[in-house]
Tab-separated table of C-alpha atoms and ligand atoms in Angstrom:
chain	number	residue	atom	x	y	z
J	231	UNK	CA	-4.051	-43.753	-7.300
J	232	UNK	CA	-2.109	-43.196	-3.994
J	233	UNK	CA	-3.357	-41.714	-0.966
J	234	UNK	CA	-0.813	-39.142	1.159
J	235	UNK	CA	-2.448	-37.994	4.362
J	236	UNK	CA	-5.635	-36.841	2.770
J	237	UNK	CA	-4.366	-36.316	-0.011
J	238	UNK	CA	-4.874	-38.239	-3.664
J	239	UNK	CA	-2.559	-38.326	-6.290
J	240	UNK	CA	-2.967	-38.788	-9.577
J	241	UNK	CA	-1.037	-41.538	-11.051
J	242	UNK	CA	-1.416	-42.430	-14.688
J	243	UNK	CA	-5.196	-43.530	-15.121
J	244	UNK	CA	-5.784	-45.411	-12.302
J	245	UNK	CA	-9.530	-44.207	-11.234
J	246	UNK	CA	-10.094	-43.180	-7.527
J	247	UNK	CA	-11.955	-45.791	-5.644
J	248	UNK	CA	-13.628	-43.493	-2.915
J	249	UNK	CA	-17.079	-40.911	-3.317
J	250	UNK	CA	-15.982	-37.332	-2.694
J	251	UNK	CA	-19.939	-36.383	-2.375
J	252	UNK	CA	-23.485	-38.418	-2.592
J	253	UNK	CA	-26.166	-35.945	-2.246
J	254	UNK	CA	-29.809	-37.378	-1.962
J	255	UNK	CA	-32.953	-35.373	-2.400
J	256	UNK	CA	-31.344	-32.427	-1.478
J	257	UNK	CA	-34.124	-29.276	-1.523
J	258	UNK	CA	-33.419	-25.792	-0.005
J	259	UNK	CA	-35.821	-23.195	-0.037
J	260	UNK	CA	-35.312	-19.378	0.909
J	261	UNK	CA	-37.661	-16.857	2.336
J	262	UNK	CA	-37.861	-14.043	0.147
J	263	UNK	CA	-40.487	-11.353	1.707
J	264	UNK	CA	-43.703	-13.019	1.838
J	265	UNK	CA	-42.742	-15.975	-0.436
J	266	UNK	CA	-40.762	-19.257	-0.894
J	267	UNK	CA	-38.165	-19.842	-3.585
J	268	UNK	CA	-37.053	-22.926	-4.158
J	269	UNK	CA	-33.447	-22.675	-5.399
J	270	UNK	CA	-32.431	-26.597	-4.908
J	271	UNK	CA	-35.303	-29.208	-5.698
J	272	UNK	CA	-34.412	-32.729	-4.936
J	273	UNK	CA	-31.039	-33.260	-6.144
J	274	UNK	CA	-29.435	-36.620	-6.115
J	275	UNK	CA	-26.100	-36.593	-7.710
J	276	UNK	CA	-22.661	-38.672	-7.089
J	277	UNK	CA	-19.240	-36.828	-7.526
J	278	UNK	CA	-16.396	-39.343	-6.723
J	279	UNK	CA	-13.075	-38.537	-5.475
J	280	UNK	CA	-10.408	-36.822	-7.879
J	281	UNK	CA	-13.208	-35.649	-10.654
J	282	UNK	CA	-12.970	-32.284	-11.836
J	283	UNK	CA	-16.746	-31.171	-12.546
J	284	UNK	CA	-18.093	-27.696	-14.214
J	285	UNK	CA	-21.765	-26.748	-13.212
J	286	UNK	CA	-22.901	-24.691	-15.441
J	287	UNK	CA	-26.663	-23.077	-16.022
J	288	UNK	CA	-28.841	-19.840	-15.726
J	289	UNK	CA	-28.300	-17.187	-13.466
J	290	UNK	CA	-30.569	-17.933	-10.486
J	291	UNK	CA	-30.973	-21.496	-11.332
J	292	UNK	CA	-29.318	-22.703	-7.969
J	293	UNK	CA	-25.275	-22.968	-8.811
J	294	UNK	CA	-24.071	-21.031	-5.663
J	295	UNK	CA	-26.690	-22.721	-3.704
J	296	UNK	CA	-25.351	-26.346	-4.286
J	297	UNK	CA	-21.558	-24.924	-3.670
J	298	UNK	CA	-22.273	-23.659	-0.269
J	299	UNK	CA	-23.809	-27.194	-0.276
J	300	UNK	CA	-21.312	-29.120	-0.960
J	301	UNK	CA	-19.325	-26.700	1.073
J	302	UNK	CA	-20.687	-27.252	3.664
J	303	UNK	CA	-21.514	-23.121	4.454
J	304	UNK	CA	-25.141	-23.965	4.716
J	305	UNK	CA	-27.329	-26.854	5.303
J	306	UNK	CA	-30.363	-27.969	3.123
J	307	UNK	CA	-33.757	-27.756	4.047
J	308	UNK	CA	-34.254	-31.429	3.509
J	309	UNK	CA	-32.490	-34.057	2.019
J	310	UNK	CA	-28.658	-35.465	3.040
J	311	UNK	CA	-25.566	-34.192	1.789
J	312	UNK	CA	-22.474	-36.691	2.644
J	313	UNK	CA	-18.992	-35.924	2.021
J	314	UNK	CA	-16.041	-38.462	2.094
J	315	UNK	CA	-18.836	-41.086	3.805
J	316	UNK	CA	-19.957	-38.557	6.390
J	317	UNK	CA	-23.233	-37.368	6.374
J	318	UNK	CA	-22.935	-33.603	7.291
J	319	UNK	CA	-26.349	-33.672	9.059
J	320	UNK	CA	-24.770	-35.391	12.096
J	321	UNK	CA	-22.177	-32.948	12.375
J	322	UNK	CA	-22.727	-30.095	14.565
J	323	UNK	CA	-21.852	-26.330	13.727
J	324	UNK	CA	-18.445	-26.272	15.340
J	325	UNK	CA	-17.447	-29.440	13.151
J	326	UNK	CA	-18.485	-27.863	10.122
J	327	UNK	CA	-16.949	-25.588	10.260
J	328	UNK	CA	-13.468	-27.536	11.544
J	329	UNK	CA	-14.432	-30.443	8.468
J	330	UNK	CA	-14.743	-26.722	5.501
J	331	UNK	CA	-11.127	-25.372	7.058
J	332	UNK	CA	-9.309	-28.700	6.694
J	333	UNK	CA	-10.931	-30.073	3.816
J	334	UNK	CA	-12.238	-27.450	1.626
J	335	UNK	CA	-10.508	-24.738	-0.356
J	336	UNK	CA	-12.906	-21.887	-1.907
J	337	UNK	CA	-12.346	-19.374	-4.611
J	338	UNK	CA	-15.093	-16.488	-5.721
J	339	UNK	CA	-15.401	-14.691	-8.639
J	340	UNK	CA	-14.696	-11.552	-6.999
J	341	UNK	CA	-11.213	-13.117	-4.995
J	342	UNK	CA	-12.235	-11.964	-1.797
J	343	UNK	CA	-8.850	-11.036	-0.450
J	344	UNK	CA	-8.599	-8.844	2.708
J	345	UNK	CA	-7.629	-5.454	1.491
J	346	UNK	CA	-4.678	-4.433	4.218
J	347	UNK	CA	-2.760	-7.649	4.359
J	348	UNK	CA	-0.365	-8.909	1.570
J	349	UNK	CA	-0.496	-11.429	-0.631
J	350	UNK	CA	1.453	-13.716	1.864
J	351	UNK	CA	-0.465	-12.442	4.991
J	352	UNK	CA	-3.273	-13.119	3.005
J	353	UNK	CA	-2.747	-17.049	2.068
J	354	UNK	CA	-1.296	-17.251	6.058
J	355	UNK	CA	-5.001	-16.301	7.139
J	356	UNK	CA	-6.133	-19.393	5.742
J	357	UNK	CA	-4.101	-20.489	8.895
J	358	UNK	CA	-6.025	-18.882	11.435
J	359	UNK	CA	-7.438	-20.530	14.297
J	360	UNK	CA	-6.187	-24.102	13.668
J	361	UNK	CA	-2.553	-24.901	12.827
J	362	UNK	CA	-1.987	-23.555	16.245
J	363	UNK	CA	0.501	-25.331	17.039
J	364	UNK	CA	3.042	-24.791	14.049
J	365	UNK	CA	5.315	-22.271	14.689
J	366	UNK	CA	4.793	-18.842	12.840
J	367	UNK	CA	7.539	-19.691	10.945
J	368	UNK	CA	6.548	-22.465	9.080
J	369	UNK	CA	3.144	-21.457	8.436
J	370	UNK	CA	4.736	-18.176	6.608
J	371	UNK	CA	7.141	-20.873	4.579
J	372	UNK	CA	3.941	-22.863	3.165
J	373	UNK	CA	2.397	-19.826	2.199
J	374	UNK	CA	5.421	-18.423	0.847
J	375	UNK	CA	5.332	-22.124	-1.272
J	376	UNK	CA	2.185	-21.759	-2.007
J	377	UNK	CA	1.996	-18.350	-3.718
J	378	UNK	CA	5.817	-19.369	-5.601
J	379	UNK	CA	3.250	-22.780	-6.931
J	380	UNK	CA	1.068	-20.093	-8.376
J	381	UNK	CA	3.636	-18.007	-10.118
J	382	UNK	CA	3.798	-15.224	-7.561
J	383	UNK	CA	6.490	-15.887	-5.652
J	384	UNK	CA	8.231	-12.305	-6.351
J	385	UNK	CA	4.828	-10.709	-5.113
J	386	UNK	CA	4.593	-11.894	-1.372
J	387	UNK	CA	4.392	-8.283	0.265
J	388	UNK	CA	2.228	-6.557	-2.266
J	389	UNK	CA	-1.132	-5.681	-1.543
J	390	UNK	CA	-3.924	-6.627	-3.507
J	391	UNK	CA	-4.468	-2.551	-5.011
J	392	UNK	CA	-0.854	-3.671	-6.391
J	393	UNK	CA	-1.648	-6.522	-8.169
J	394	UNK	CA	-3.721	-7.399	-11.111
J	395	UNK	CA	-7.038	-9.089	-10.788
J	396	UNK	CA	-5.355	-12.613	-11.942
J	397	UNK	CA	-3.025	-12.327	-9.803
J	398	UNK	CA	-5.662	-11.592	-7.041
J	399	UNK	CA	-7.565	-14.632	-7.748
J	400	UNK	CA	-3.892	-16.413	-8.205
J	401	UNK	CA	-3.330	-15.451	-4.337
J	402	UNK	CA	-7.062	-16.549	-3.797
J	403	UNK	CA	-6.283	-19.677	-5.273
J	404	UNK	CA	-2.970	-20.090	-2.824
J	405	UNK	CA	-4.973	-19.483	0.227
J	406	UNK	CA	-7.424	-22.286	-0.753
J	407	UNK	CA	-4.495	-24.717	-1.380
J	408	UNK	CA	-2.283	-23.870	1.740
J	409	UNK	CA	-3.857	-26.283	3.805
J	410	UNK	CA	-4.009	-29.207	0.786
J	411	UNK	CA	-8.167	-29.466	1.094
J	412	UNK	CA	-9.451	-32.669	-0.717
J	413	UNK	CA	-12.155	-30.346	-2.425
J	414	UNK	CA	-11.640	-27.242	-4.144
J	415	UNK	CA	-14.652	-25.479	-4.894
J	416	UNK	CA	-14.503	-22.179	-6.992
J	417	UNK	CA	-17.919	-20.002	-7.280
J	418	UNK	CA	-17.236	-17.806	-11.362
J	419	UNK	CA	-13.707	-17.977	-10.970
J	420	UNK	CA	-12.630	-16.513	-13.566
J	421	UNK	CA	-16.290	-14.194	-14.297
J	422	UNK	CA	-14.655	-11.068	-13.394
J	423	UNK	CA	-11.527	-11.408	-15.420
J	424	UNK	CA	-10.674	-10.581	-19.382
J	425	UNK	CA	-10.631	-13.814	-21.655
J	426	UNK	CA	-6.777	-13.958	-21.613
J	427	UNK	CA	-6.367	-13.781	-17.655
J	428	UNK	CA	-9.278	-16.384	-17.869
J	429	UNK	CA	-7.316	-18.988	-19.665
J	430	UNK	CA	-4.655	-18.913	-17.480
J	431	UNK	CA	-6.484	-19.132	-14.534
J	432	UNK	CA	-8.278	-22.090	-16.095
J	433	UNK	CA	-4.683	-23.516	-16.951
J	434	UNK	CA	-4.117	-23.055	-13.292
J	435	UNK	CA	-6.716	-24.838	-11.823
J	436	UNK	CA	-6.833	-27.588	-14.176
J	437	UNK	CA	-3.041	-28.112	-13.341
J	438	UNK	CA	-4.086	-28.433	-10.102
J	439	UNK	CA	-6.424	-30.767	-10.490
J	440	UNK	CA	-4.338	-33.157	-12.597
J	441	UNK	CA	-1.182	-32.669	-9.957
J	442	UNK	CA	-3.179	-33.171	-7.173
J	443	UNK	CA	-5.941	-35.605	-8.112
J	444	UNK	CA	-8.038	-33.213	-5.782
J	445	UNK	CA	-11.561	-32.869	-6.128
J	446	UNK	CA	-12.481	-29.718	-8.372
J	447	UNK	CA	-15.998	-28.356	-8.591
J	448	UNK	CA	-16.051	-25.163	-11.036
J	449	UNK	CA	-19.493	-23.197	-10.938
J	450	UNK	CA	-19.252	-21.193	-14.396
J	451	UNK	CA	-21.060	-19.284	-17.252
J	452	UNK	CA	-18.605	-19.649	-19.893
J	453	UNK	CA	-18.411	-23.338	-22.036
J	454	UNK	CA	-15.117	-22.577	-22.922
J	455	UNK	CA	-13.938	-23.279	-18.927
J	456	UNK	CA	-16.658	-25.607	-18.942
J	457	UNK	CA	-15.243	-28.053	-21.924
J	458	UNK	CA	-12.055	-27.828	-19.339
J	459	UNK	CA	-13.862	-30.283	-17.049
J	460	UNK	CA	-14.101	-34.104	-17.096
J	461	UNK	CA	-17.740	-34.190	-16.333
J	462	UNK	CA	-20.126	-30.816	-16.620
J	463	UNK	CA	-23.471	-30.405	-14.693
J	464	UNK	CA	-26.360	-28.363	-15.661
J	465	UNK	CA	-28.818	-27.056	-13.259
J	466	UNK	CA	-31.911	-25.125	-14.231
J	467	UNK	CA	-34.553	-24.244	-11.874
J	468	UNK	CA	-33.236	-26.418	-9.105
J	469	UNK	CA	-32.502	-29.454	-11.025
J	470	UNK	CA	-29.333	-30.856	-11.521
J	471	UNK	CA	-28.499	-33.427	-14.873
J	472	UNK	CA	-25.455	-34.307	-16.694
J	473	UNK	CA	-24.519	-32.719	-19.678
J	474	UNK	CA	-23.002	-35.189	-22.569
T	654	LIG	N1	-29.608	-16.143	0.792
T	654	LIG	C1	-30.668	-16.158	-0.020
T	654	LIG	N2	-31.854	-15.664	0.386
T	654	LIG	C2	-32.941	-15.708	-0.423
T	654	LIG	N3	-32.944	-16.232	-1.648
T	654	LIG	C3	-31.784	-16.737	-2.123
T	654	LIG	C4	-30.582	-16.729	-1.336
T	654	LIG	N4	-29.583	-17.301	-2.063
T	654	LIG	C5	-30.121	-17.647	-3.248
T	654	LIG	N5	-31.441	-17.322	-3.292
T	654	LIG	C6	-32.361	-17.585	-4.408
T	654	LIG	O1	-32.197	-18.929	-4.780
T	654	LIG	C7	-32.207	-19.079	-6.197
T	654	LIG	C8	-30.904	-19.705	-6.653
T	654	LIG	O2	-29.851	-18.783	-6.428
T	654	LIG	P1	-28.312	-19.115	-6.692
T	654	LIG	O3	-28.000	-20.430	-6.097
T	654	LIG	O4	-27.543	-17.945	-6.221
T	654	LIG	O5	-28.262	-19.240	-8.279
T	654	LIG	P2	-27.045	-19.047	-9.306
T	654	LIG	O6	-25.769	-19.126	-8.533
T	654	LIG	O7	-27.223	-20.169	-10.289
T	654	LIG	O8	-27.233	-17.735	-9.966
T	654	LIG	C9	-32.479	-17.685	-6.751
T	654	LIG	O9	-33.859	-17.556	-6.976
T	654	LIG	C10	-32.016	-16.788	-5.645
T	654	LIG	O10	-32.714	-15.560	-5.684
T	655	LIG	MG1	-24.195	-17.795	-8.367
């Protein structure tokens, strides 16, 4: 294991020494109308650095709650969450959100690309508001890199109405890279897609896992991307335990 910037790489076996994430009693609750739902309930889990992890479990049993946990788009109600060392309670809003646009890439089931820029424009918006000081012209070059590392690099100028919905998630999956996070988190990446797109988006991630040595945290329904993962989590009403 060698460490570029913030960046791991895989070498061989060699483990990684550090803790991506150490969560400890973690509960968050919702208000829904005139009740409580509890969709975390005391979670302690340990994911270290470089591990590529599936959570997998019921609809409504709390997966998207502990990504936006671990991504650091919402805070629990009690409990710590600490990533890298930090614990993200000390952090103020402003950091957060500076600590999710360097560090964390995300991916959704339903790509989330905006609808009038192109595929490059779109990875490029990952830049905006930080990066401020690169010129224009190399921020367009490491998106341009980024979507060619995906296989798209004869689609930079097409919208996302004129590409397929791999290749949406594919420029989804750029834009969450451009920056080279430590984490990538992906929320059903591949639920919206037929089983063929599926497996190659699933190729693709996992290749970037292994060429990275990033951190990859897969929410999914399907045990076929599951069994992709070194380490799968189940979590059921709240409650998060290791699947063998
Ligand atoms: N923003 C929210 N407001 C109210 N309730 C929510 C919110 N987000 C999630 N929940 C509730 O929390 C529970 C867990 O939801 P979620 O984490 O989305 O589960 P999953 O991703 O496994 O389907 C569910 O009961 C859901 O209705
Ligand atoms: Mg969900």
């Amino acid at each position: 294991m060698t460490t570029t910037g913030s960046i791991a790489v895989r070498d061989g076996d060699a483990r990684p020494a550090g803790t991506a994430y150490r969560l400890s009693g973690v509960t968050k609750t919702y208000r829904q109308k005139n009740r409580t739902v509890t969709a975390l309930a005391g979670v302690d889990l340990v994911i270290p650095d470089g591990q590529m992890v599936a959570v997998q479990g019921p609809t409504g049993g709390g997966k998207s709650t502990l990504l936006q946990m671990l991504g650091a788009l919402d805070r629990p109600t009690s409990g710590s969450v600490e990533f890298g060392g930090h614990d993200l309670a000390r952090l103020g809003d402003r950091a957060l959100t500076e600590l999710r646009a360097a560090a964390i890439g995300f991916v959704f089931q339903s790509f989330n690309l905006i609808p009038t820029l192109t595929a490059l424009e779109n990875v490029q918006s990952a830049f905006a508001g930080s990066a401020a000081n690169a010129p224009v012209s190399e921020l367009r070059e490491r998106a341009a890199t980024a979507l060619e590392d995906v296989g798209l690099g004869d689609r930079l100028d097409h919208l996302p109405t004129e590409l397929s919905g791999g290749q949406q998630q594919r420029v989804a999956i750029a834009r969450a890279l451009v920056k080279d996070p430590a984490v990538l988190l992906a929320d059903e990446p591949t639920g919206a897609l037929d089983e063929t797109t599926r497996d190659e988006i699933i190729d693709l991630i996992e290749g970037v896992w292994s060429a990275r040595g990033i951190t990859v945290i897969v929410v999914t329904h399907d045990s076929w991307v599951a069994r992709r993962a070194e380490r799968r989590l189940h979590i059921k009403q709240g409650q998060v335990r290791d699947m063998q």
